[in-house]
Amino acid sequence: MTHQPYTRRRQHLLTTLADGVAIIPTAPERIRNRDAHYPYRFDSYFWYLSGFPEPDAVIVLVGGTNPREILFCREKNEERETWDGFRYGPETACHAFGFSEAHPIASLEQMLPDLLANRRSLWHSLGHDADWDQRIAQALNTVRSRNRDGTRAPGEIRDLRGVLDHMRLSKDDHEIDIMRHAADIASAGHACAMRACRPGMAEYELEAELAYEFRRRGADGHAYTPIVAGGANACILHYVDNNKLLAAHSLVLIDAGCEVGGYASDITRTFPVSGRFNPVQREVYEIVLAAQQAAIAAVRPGASFTDYHQAALRVLSQGLIDLKVITGSVDGALESEAYKPWYMHRTGHWLGLDVHDVGDYRTGSADDDWVRLAPGMALTVEPGLYFRPGAQVPKALHGVAVRIEDDVFVSADGCTVYTSAPRTIAEIEEVMRHD
Ligand code: GLY
Ligand code: MN
Ligand code: MN
């Protein structure tokens, strides 16, 4: 493992802190029920700055002329390691993760007031975790109580997330490599589900195909709860029951991505359970695919974050007119939002360590102040159309729901789509042929 990307990020952050101190704890372990834990997942900010996988760890960065990069972590413990597995311990962790010093986590409370003393500002994620807010308030009070010795407490409490979110919005080469890997595995998982699909199977059988392929190829697992929605279930945007049977005449929508090295991929594919699109399914699919292509063409440096959504809306609105779902002109539909009952979400989001990754979408509150795209940003492009059974649409559309979602990096002159699961009707029907 190389600690260089993480060291680089810490050093960049230190330049912003100036004479301040930043405190970045990782996530706690969480109980699921009685003494069973949820699988452990580190905090994304902590991971971004360290690559250190253990719970009970905190980074403290001290800025100024003698910067310090300090890791607090669990000590070695033969008995606990026998039960729960390897622990680095401060000494080994310090070298392996490129910190300037490391200490047992148990000494944090006692060391924190000294680390804060006479610093101008304290940076942390205010309000993220009530326990941490409390611990930090206590440490500040301890520093304030030394006021008569001439010790000053930081006068400024700053939210670290503004700085870190901005850094995380543009992916560095190390992140891009990992995200490509996550995308490759997720693409393979979707292709497996297509190949395995047969009428009468349960949605969870396709979920199992994805999970198997993700793990078989070394991903840590799903990046978020997967959606495997047959027919009209796909009209429920966050359907996660995944327990119904797949009817031969219906489509199935799968929204699933894996996590690799902390990074999410996020892919949606919609395909016919039978392996062949019927004419209505084909018509709707082609509209959504054309909307996705128009949106992808609108992702380029300098474009605003909303441009690609607008590009998708234009194609979807024309499609809804062609399908006789709405009447009037495209401009009229955009103005009145007539598309909204059938397309109610936005066309994408930032992607990274979190599936809905951090980073501002707007720089202020005016209509035209959406963030401008720049090379290195990663985002999803995921238009869809959803026709609920019983909706006021031609009957043949009832229960037809399609979303197509891919992941892209903004490049120097446009964008690179780096997910590769079968996407066109021809590609899907080819991979699903069972002869
Ligand atoms: N899987 C969540 C999303 O597509 O945004
Ligand atoms: Mn998404
Ligand atoms: Mn998704």
mmCIF file of C-alpha atoms in Angstrom, residues 27-368:
data_model
loop_
_atom_site.group_PDB
_atom_site.id
_atom_site.type_symbol
_atom_site.label_atom_id
_atom_site.label_comp_id
_atom_site.label_asym_id
_atom_site.label_seq_id
_atom_site.Cartn_x
_atom_site.Cartn_y
_atom_site.Cartn_z
ATOM 1 C CA ALA A 27 -16.985 6.138 12.210
ATOM 2 C CA PRO A 28 -17.871 4.110 15.319
ATOM 3 C CA GLU A 29 -18.724 0.426 15.161
ATOM 4 C CA ARG A 30 -22.494 0.019 15.327
ATOM 5 C CA ILE A 31 -24.618 -2.648 16.975
ATOM 6 C CA ARG A 32 -27.198 -4.242 14.688
ATOM 7 C CA ASN A 33 -28.981 -6.285 17.310
ATOM 8 C CA ARG A 34 -27.898 -7.445 20.759
ATOM 9 C CA ASP A 35 -24.174 -8.219 20.320
ATOM 10 C CA ALA A 36 -24.120 -8.487 16.520
ATOM 11 C CA HIS A 37 -22.514 -5.578 14.666
ATOM 12 C CA TYR A 38 -23.198 -4.058 11.268
ATOM 13 C CA PRO A 39 -20.277 -4.697 8.935
ATOM 14 C CA TYR A 40 -17.807 -1.947 9.770
ATOM 15 C CA ARG A 41 -17.533 0.999 7.379
ATOM 16 C CA PHE A 42 -15.027 3.778 8.118
ATOM 17 C CA ASP A 43 -15.960 7.444 7.832
ATOM 18 C CA SER A 44 -15.425 8.695 4.280
ATOM 19 C CA TYR A 45 -13.554 11.880 5.286
ATOM 20 C CA PHE A 46 -11.275 9.981 7.637
ATOM 21 C CA TRP A 47 -10.573 7.404 4.926
ATOM 22 C CA TYR A 48 -9.922 10.103 2.341
ATOM 23 C CA LEU A 49 -7.175 11.525 4.569
ATOM 24 C CA SER A 50 -5.643 8.290 5.845
ATOM 25 C CA GLY A 51 -6.597 5.009 4.141
ATOM 26 C CA PHE A 52 -6.578 3.641 7.709
ATOM 27 C CA PRO A 53 -9.214 0.911 8.056
ATOM 28 C CA GLU A 54 -9.654 0.445 11.807
ATOM 29 C CA PRO A 55 -12.395 1.820 14.055
ATOM 30 C CA ASP A 56 -11.501 3.827 17.192
ATOM 31 C CA ALA A 57 -9.166 6.133 15.319
ATOM 32 C CA VAL A 58 -8.872 9.899 14.990
ATOM 33 C CA ILE A 59 -6.684 12.168 12.862
ATOM 34 C CA VAL A 60 -5.522 15.452 14.351
ATOM 35 C CA LEU A 61 -3.793 17.851 11.983
ATOM 36 C CA VAL A 62 -1.969 20.793 13.486
ATOM 37 C CA GLY A 63 -1.193 23.593 11.036
ATOM 38 C CA GLY A 64 1.364 26.389 11.235
ATOM 39 C CA THR A 65 5.112 26.528 10.966
ATOM 40 C CA ASN A 66 5.669 23.087 12.538
ATOM 41 C CA PRO A 67 2.801 21.068 11.104
ATOM 42 C CA ARG A 68 1.920 17.766 12.766
ATOM 43 C CA GLU A 69 -0.029 14.892 11.259
ATOM 44 C CA ILE A 70 -1.149 12.790 14.206
ATOM 45 C CA LEU A 71 -2.985 9.479 14.190
ATOM 46 C CA PHE A 72 -4.669 8.188 17.332
ATOM 47 C CA CYS A 73 -5.518 4.482 17.090
ATOM 48 C CA ARG A 74 -5.975 1.283 19.084
ATOM 49 C CA GLU A 75 -2.958 -0.274 20.737
ATOM 50 C CA LYS A 76 -1.760 -3.763 19.916
ATOM 51 C CA ASN A 77 -3.620 -6.291 22.063
ATOM 52 C CA GLU A 78 -2.843 -9.971 21.760
ATOM 53 C CA GLU A 79 -6.085 -11.135 23.279
ATOM 54 C CA ARG A 80 -8.351 -8.852 21.234
ATOM 55 C CA GLU A 81 -6.379 -9.648 18.086
ATOM 56 C CA THR A 82 -6.976 -13.354 18.742
ATOM 57 C CA TRP A 83 -10.718 -12.747 18.766
ATOM 58 C CA ASP A 84 -11.202 -9.887 16.304
ATOM 59 C CA GLY A 85 -8.134 -9.754 14.082
ATOM 60 C CA PHE A 86 -5.043 -7.686 13.413
ATOM 61 C CA ARG A 87 -4.525 -4.188 14.802
ATOM 62 C CA TYR A 88 -1.723 -1.981 13.544
ATOM 63 C CA GLY A 89 -0.980 -0.263 16.822
ATOM 64 C CA PRO A 90 0.340 3.326 16.793
ATOM 65 C CA GLU A 91 3.974 2.530 15.991
ATOM 66 C CA THR A 92 3.367 0.464 12.859
ATOM 67 C CA ALA A 93 0.423 2.608 11.748
ATOM 68 C CA CYS A 94 2.520 5.760 11.980
ATOM 69 C CA HIS A 95 4.995 4.459 9.368
ATOM 70 C CA ALA A 96 2.564 2.512 7.209
ATOM 71 C CA PHE A 97 0.192 5.456 6.810
ATOM 72 C CA GLY A 98 2.782 8.216 6.652
ATOM 73 C CA PHE A 99 1.885 10.154 9.811
ATOM 74 C CA SER A 100 4.418 12.270 11.654
ATOM 75 C CA GLU A 101 3.335 10.779 14.994
ATOM 76 C CA ALA A 102 0.822 8.294 16.377
ATOM 77 C CA HIS A 103 -0.541 7.659 19.865
ATOM 78 C CA PRO A 104 -2.926 5.257 21.586
ATOM 79 C CA ILE A 105 -6.515 6.378 21.187
ATOM 80 C CA ALA A 106 -6.847 6.327 24.988
ATOM 81 C CA SER A 107 -4.468 9.301 25.258
ATOM 82 C CA LEU A 108 -6.527 11.552 22.967
ATOM 83 C CA GLU A 109 -8.674 13.041 25.706
ATOM 84 C CA GLN A 110 -5.702 14.028 27.756
ATOM 85 C CA MET A 111 -3.675 15.365 24.786
ATOM 86 C CA LEU A 112 -6.459 17.256 23.047
ATOM 87 C CA PRO A 113 -6.479 20.425 25.226
ATOM 88 C CA ASP A 114 -2.715 20.842 24.669
ATOM 89 C CA LEU A 115 -3.176 20.391 20.934
ATOM 90 C CA LEU A 116 -5.847 23.109 20.906
ATOM 91 C CA ALA A 117 -4.075 25.565 23.166
ATOM 92 C CA ASN A 118 -3.084 28.883 21.564
ATOM 93 C CA ARG A 119 -4.387 27.917 18.134
ATOM 94 C CA ARG A 120 -6.428 30.391 16.200
ATOM 95 C CA SER A 121 -9.063 28.009 14.834
ATOM 96 C CA LEU A 122 -10.522 24.576 15.404
ATOM 97 C CA TRP A 123 -11.902 22.684 12.404
ATOM 98 C CA HIS A 124 -14.284 19.758 12.658
ATOM 99 C CA SER A 125 -17.585 18.473 11.244
ATOM 100 C CA LEU A 126 -19.959 20.344 13.514
ATOM 101 C CA GLY A 127 -23.199 18.543 14.249
ATOM 102 C CA HIS A 128 -22.211 15.329 12.493
ATOM 103 C CA ASP A 129 -21.948 13.365 15.716
ATOM 104 C CA ALA A 130 -23.349 14.662 18.993
ATOM 105 C CA ASP A 131 -20.776 12.709 21.033
ATOM 106 C CA TRP A 132 -17.917 14.355 19.201
ATOM 107 C CA ASP A 133 -19.482 17.814 19.501
ATOM 108 C CA GLN A 134 -19.618 17.162 23.244
ATOM 109 C CA ARG A 135 -16.046 15.872 23.506
ATOM 110 C CA ILE A 136 -14.716 18.834 21.591
ATOM 111 C CA ALA A 137 -16.728 21.302 23.678
ATOM 112 C CA GLN A 138 -15.236 19.694 26.773
ATOM 113 C CA ALA A 139 -11.693 19.953 25.442
ATOM 114 C CA LEU A 140 -12.299 23.626 24.612
ATOM 115 C CA ASN A 141 -13.610 24.249 28.115
ATOM 116 C CA THR A 142 -10.497 22.660 29.557
ATOM 117 C CA VAL A 143 -8.347 25.001 27.477
ATOM 118 C CA ARG A 144 -10.476 27.992 28.530
ATOM 119 C CA SER A 145 -10.044 27.033 32.184
ATOM 120 C CA ARG A 146 -6.292 27.605 31.745
ATOM 121 C CA ASN A 147 -6.931 31.167 30.708
ATOM 122 C CA ARG A 148 -5.182 32.652 33.759
ATOM 123 C CA ASP A 149 -1.956 30.838 32.801
ATOM 124 C CA GLY A 150 -2.034 32.880 29.597
ATOM 125 C CA THR A 151 -3.443 30.026 27.494
ATOM 126 C CA ARG A 152 -5.910 30.961 24.759
ATOM 127 C CA ALA A 153 -8.579 28.685 23.280
ATOM 128 C CA PRO A 154 -9.281 28.803 19.541
ATOM 129 C CA GLY A 155 -11.565 31.749 18.865
ATOM 130 C CA GLU A 156 -12.880 30.328 15.616
ATOM 131 C CA ILE A 157 -14.756 27.070 15.204
ATOM 132 C CA ARG A 158 -14.821 26.197 11.515
ATOM 133 C CA ASP A 159 -16.673 23.476 9.637
ATOM 134 C CA LEU A 160 -14.158 21.199 7.986
ATOM 135 C CA ARG A 161 -16.642 19.857 5.480
ATOM 136 C CA GLY A 162 -16.584 22.948 3.267
ATOM 137 C CA VAL A 163 -12.880 22.426 2.569
ATOM 138 C CA LEU A 164 -12.937 18.631 2.361
ATOM 139 C CA ASP A 165 -16.064 18.512 0.190
ATOM 140 C CA HIS A 166 -14.399 20.817 -2.273
ATOM 141 C CA MET A 167 -11.276 18.627 -2.335
ATOM 142 C CA ARG A 168 -13.326 15.442 -2.735
ATOM 143 C CA LEU A 169 -15.307 16.877 -5.652
ATOM 144 C CA SER A 170 -12.322 16.595 -8.026
ATOM 145 C CA LYS A 171 -10.935 13.094 -8.097
ATOM 146 C CA ASP A 172 -7.168 12.566 -8.213
ATOM 147 C CA ASP A 173 -5.507 9.811 -10.270
ATOM 148 C CA HIS A 174 -5.472 7.406 -7.340
ATOM 149 C CA GLU A 175 -9.227 7.804 -6.912
ATOM 150 C CA ILE A 176 -9.905 7.556 -10.642
ATOM 151 C CA ASP A 177 -8.086 4.198 -10.805
ATOM 152 C CA ILE A 178 -10.120 2.798 -7.932
ATOM 153 C CA MET A 179 -13.400 4.131 -9.298
ATOM 154 C CA ARG A 180 -12.684 2.573 -12.686
ATOM 155 C CA HIS A 181 -12.075 -0.737 -10.952
ATOM 156 C CA ALA A 182 -15.375 -0.437 -9.033
ATOM 157 C CA ALA A 183 -17.149 0.385 -12.295
ATOM 158 C CA ASP A 184 -15.649 -2.609 -14.105
ATOM 159 C CA ILE A 185 -16.793 -4.987 -11.399
ATOM 160 C CA ALA A 186 -20.280 -3.480 -11.231
ATOM 161 C CA SER A 187 -20.563 -3.655 -15.035
ATOM 162 C CA ALA A 188 -19.655 -7.349 -14.920
ATOM 163 C CA GLY A 189 -22.242 -7.904 -12.173
ATOM 164 C CA HIS A 190 -25.014 -6.374 -14.281
ATOM 165 C CA ALA A 191 -24.036 -8.485 -17.294
ATOM 166 C CA CYS A 192 -24.186 -11.609 -15.071
ATOM 167 C CA ALA A 193 -27.681 -10.714 -13.885
ATOM 168 C CA MET A 194 -28.807 -10.284 -17.500
ATOM 169 C CA ARG A 195 -27.351 -13.651 -18.466
ATOM 170 C CA ALA A 196 -28.915 -15.431 -15.498
ATOM 171 C CA CYS A 197 -32.389 -13.916 -15.819
ATOM 172 C CA ARG A 198 -35.291 -16.291 -16.618
ATOM 173 C CA PRO A 199 -39.066 -15.795 -16.299
ATOM 174 C CA GLY A 200 -40.361 -17.018 -12.933
ATOM 175 C CA MET A 201 -37.158 -16.303 -11.047
ATOM 176 C CA ALA A 202 -37.366 -14.172 -7.927
ATOM 177 C CA GLU A 203 -35.897 -10.678 -7.851
ATOM 178 C CA TYR A 204 -33.540 -11.797 -5.081
ATOM 179 C CA GLU A 205 -32.005 -14.398 -7.361
ATOM 180 C CA LEU A 206 -30.728 -11.578 -9.575
ATOM 181 C CA GLU A 207 -29.583 -9.699 -6.478
ATOM 182 C CA ALA A 208 -27.591 -12.831 -5.562
ATOM 183 C CA GLU A 209 -25.965 -12.904 -9.020
ATOM 184 C CA LEU A 210 -24.754 -9.343 -8.491
ATOM 185 C CA ALA A 211 -23.517 -10.013 -4.953
ATOM 186 C CA TYR A 212 -21.697 -13.137 -6.106
ATOM 187 C CA GLU A 213 -19.977 -11.383 -8.974
ATOM 188 C CA PHE A 214 -19.058 -8.359 -6.841
ATOM 189 C CA ARG A 215 -17.422 -10.487 -4.145
ATOM 190 C CA ARG A 216 -15.926 -12.992 -6.585
ATOM 191 C CA ARG A 217 -14.083 -10.135 -8.250
ATOM 192 C CA GLY A 218 -12.865 -8.695 -4.941
ATOM 193 C CA ALA A 219 -15.246 -5.806 -4.293
ATOM 194 C CA ASP A 220 -16.135 -5.208 -0.654
ATOM 195 C CA GLY A 221 -19.822 -5.713 -1.453
ATOM 196 C CA HIS A 222 -22.709 -3.497 -2.463
ATOM 197 C CA ALA A 223 -22.099 0.240 -2.226
ATOM 198 C CA TYR A 224 -25.776 0.755 -1.289
ATOM 199 C CA THR A 225 -28.860 -1.420 -0.922
ATOM 200 C CA PRO A 226 -29.502 -2.791 -4.403
ATOM 201 C CA ILE A 227 -32.816 -2.329 -6.186
ATOM 202 C CA VAL A 228 -34.044 -5.313 -8.195
ATOM 203 C CA ALA A 229 -37.526 -4.342 -9.327
ATOM 204 C CA GLY A 230 -39.636 -6.430 -11.699
ATOM 205 C CA GLY A 231 -42.368 -4.702 -13.741
ATOM 206 C CA ALA A 232 -44.314 -2.028 -11.876
ATOM 207 C CA ASN A 233 -42.087 -2.384 -8.776
ATOM 208 C CA ALA A 234 -39.633 -0.207 -10.666
ATOM 209 C CA CYS A 235 -42.101 2.694 -10.345
ATOM 210 C CA ILE A 236 -41.167 2.736 -6.646
ATOM 211 C CA LEU A 237 -37.904 4.615 -6.898
ATOM 212 C CA HIS A 238 -36.364 3.158 -3.733
ATOM 213 C CA TYR A 239 -37.850 -0.354 -3.991
ATOM 214 C CA VAL A 240 -35.573 -2.681 -2.013
ATOM 215 C CA ASP A 241 -37.868 -5.599 -1.091
ATOM 216 C CA ASN A 242 -36.444 -7.575 -4.018
ATOM 217 C CA ASN A 243 -38.716 -10.521 -3.173
ATOM 218 C CA LYS A 244 -41.267 -10.824 -5.999
ATOM 219 C CA LEU A 245 -41.289 -13.154 -8.984
ATOM 220 C CA LEU A 246 -40.277 -11.890 -12.413
ATOM 221 C CA ALA A 247 -43.070 -12.138 -14.999
ATOM 222 C CA ALA A 248 -42.113 -13.159 -18.533
ATOM 223 C CA HIS A 249 -43.692 -10.141 -20.222
ATOM 224 C CA SER A 250 -42.208 -7.517 -17.895
ATOM 225 C CA LEU A 251 -39.036 -5.504 -17.610
ATOM 226 C CA VAL A 252 -36.731 -5.692 -14.620
ATOM 227 C CA LEU A 253 -34.817 -2.660 -13.350
ATOM 228 C CA ILE A 254 -31.611 -3.226 -11.395
ATOM 229 C CA ASP A 255 -29.886 -0.320 -9.657
ATOM 230 C CA ALA A 256 -26.763 -1.732 -8.032
ATOM 231 C CA GLY A 257 -23.121 -0.805 -7.604
ATOM 232 C CA CYS A 258 -20.225 -2.184 -5.648
ATOM 233 C CA GLU A 259 -17.739 -0.597 -3.269
ATOM 234 C CA VAL A 260 -14.018 -0.981 -3.935
ATOM 235 C CA GLY A 261 -11.411 0.648 -1.689
ATOM 236 C CA GLY A 262 -14.177 2.792 -0.210
ATOM 237 C CA TYR A 263 -15.430 4.061 -3.588
ATOM 238 C CA ALA A 264 -18.901 3.472 -5.022
ATOM 239 C CA SER A 265 -20.028 2.587 -8.499
ATOM 240 C CA ASP A 266 -23.670 3.217 -9.342
ATOM 241 C CA ILE A 267 -25.265 1.527 -12.356
ATOM 242 C CA THR A 268 -28.867 1.002 -13.414
ATOM 243 C CA ARG A 269 -29.920 -1.327 -16.178
ATOM 244 C CA THR A 270 -33.424 -2.180 -17.322
ATOM 245 C CA PHE A 271 -33.998 -5.257 -19.449
ATOM 246 C CA PRO A 272 -36.812 -7.612 -20.489
ATOM 247 C CA VAL A 273 -37.198 -10.684 -18.297
ATOM 248 C CA SER A 274 -37.719 -12.755 -21.456
ATOM 249 C CA GLY A 275 -34.569 -11.441 -23.109
ATOM 250 C CA ARG A 276 -36.543 -9.666 -25.886
ATOM 251 C CA PHE A 277 -38.041 -6.171 -25.661
ATOM 252 C CA ASN A 278 -41.668 -5.932 -26.857
ATOM 253 C CA PRO A 279 -42.570 -2.916 -29.068
ATOM 254 C CA VAL A 280 -43.804 -0.681 -26.231
ATOM 255 C CA GLN A 281 -40.845 -1.513 -23.990
ATOM 256 C CA ARG A 282 -38.562 -0.847 -26.935
ATOM 257 C CA GLU A 283 -40.124 2.542 -27.607
ATOM 258 C CA VAL A 284 -39.794 3.699 -24.004
ATOM 259 C CA TYR A 285 -36.273 2.282 -23.715
ATOM 260 C CA GLU A 286 -35.105 4.115 -26.841
ATOM 261 C CA ILE A 287 -36.444 7.409 -25.494
ATOM 262 C CA VAL A 288 -34.597 7.008 -22.179
ATOM 263 C CA LEU A 289 -31.426 5.906 -23.966
ATOM 264 C CA ALA A 290 -31.611 8.945 -26.281
ATOM 265 C CA ALA A 291 -32.119 11.158 -23.216
ATOM 266 C CA GLN A 292 -29.055 9.614 -21.616
ATOM 267 C CA GLN A 293 -26.992 10.156 -24.769
ATOM 268 C CA ALA A 294 -28.078 13.794 -24.963
ATOM 269 C CA ALA A 295 -27.235 14.237 -21.281
ATOM 270 C CA ILE A 296 -23.798 12.636 -21.669
ATOM 271 C CA ALA A 297 -23.090 14.972 -24.599
ATOM 272 C CA ALA A 298 -23.865 17.913 -22.302
ATOM 273 C CA VAL A 299 -21.297 16.878 -19.657
ATOM 274 C CA ARG A 300 -18.154 18.894 -20.391
ATOM 275 C CA PRO A 301 -15.871 21.357 -18.642
ATOM 276 C CA GLY A 302 -17.495 24.744 -18.206
ATOM 277 C CA ALA A 303 -21.056 23.415 -18.517
ATOM 278 C CA SER A 304 -23.187 23.964 -15.447
ATOM 279 C CA PHE A 305 -24.316 21.037 -13.302
ATOM 280 C CA THR A 306 -27.902 21.490 -14.489
ATOM 281 C CA ASP A 307 -27.150 21.542 -18.237
ATOM 282 C CA TYR A 308 -27.153 17.780 -18.598
ATOM 283 C CA HIS A 309 -30.414 17.499 -16.664
ATOM 284 C CA GLN A 310 -31.954 20.036 -19.038
ATOM 285 C CA ALA A 311 -30.646 18.078 -22.030
ATOM 286 C CA ALA A 312 -32.278 14.897 -20.702
ATOM 287 C CA LEU A 313 -35.552 16.697 -19.934
ATOM 288 C CA ARG A 314 -35.793 17.956 -23.501
ATOM 289 C CA VAL A 315 -35.518 14.458 -24.995
ATOM 290 C CA LEU A 316 -37.795 12.891 -22.376
ATOM 291 C CA SER A 317 -40.444 15.572 -22.943
ATOM 292 C CA GLN A 318 -40.398 14.997 -26.706
ATOM 293 C CA GLY A 319 -40.672 11.263 -25.985
ATOM 294 C CA LEU A 320 -43.680 11.793 -23.733
ATOM 295 C CA ILE A 321 -45.346 13.790 -26.520
ATOM 296 C CA ASP A 322 -44.598 10.984 -29.029
ATOM 297 C CA LEU A 323 -46.010 8.418 -26.590
ATOM 298 C CA LYS A 324 -49.198 10.546 -26.291
ATOM 299 C CA VAL A 325 -48.691 10.868 -22.565
ATOM 300 C CA ILE A 326 -48.596 14.666 -22.710
ATOM 301 C CA THR A 327 -49.670 17.176 -25.347
ATOM 302 C CA GLY A 328 -48.243 20.475 -26.548
ATOM 303 C CA SER A 329 -44.673 21.487 -27.269
ATOM 304 C CA VAL A 330 -41.370 20.509 -25.679
ATOM 305 C CA ASP A 331 -40.794 24.084 -24.518
ATOM 306 C CA GLY A 332 -44.283 24.121 -23.013
ATOM 307 C CA ALA A 333 -43.595 20.820 -21.199
ATOM 308 C CA LEU A 334 -40.312 22.148 -19.823
ATOM 309 C CA GLU A 335 -41.992 25.354 -18.675
ATOM 310 C CA SER A 336 -44.956 23.624 -16.983
ATOM 311 C CA GLU A 337 -42.953 20.599 -15.808
ATOM 312 C CA ALA A 338 -45.549 18.351 -17.491
ATOM 313 C CA TYR A 339 -42.928 15.568 -17.538
ATOM 314 C CA LYS A 340 -42.752 15.459 -13.743
ATOM 315 C CA PRO A 341 -45.342 12.721 -13.004
ATOM 316 C CA TRP A 342 -43.232 10.394 -15.208
ATOM 317 C CA TYR A 343 -39.757 11.726 -14.440
ATOM 318 C CA MET A 344 -39.557 13.034 -10.906
ATOM 319 C CA HIS A 345 -35.849 12.851 -10.064
ATOM 320 C CA ARG A 346 -32.799 14.693 -11.278
ATOM 321 C CA THR A 347 -30.497 13.246 -13.920
ATOM 322 C CA GLY A 348 -27.578 12.530 -11.603
ATOM 323 C CA HIS A 349 -25.353 13.340 -8.677
ATOM 324 C CA TRP A 350 -21.705 13.452 -7.673
ATOM 325 C CA LEU A 351 -20.146 10.024 -7.135
ATOM 326 C CA GLY A 352 -17.145 9.000 -5.047
ATOM 327 C CA LEU A 353 -16.565 7.631 -1.556
ATOM 328 C CA ASP A 354 -20.281 8.123 -0.967
ATOM 329 C CA VAL A 355 -22.728 7.054 -3.639
ATOM 330 C CA HIS A 356 -24.391 10.455 -3.381
ATOM 331 C CA ASP A 357 -21.042 12.067 -2.913
ATOM 332 C CA VAL A 358 -20.271 15.297 -1.108
ATOM 333 C CA GLY A 359 -19.773 18.567 -2.944
ATOM 334 C CA ASP A 360 -21.935 21.603 -3.560
ATOM 335 C CA TYR A 361 -24.301 21.659 -6.513
ATOM 336 C CA ARG A 362 -24.841 25.394 -6.364
ATOM 337 C CA THR A 363 -22.569 28.247 -5.484
ATOM 338 C CA GLY A 364 -25.374 30.546 -4.293
ATOM 339 C CA SER A 365 -29.112 30.890 -4.663
ATOM 340 C CA ALA A 366 -29.537 32.549 -8.067
ATOM 341 C CA ASP A 367 -31.053 30.514 -10.931
ATOM 342 C CA ASP A 368 -27.836 30.346 -12.894
#
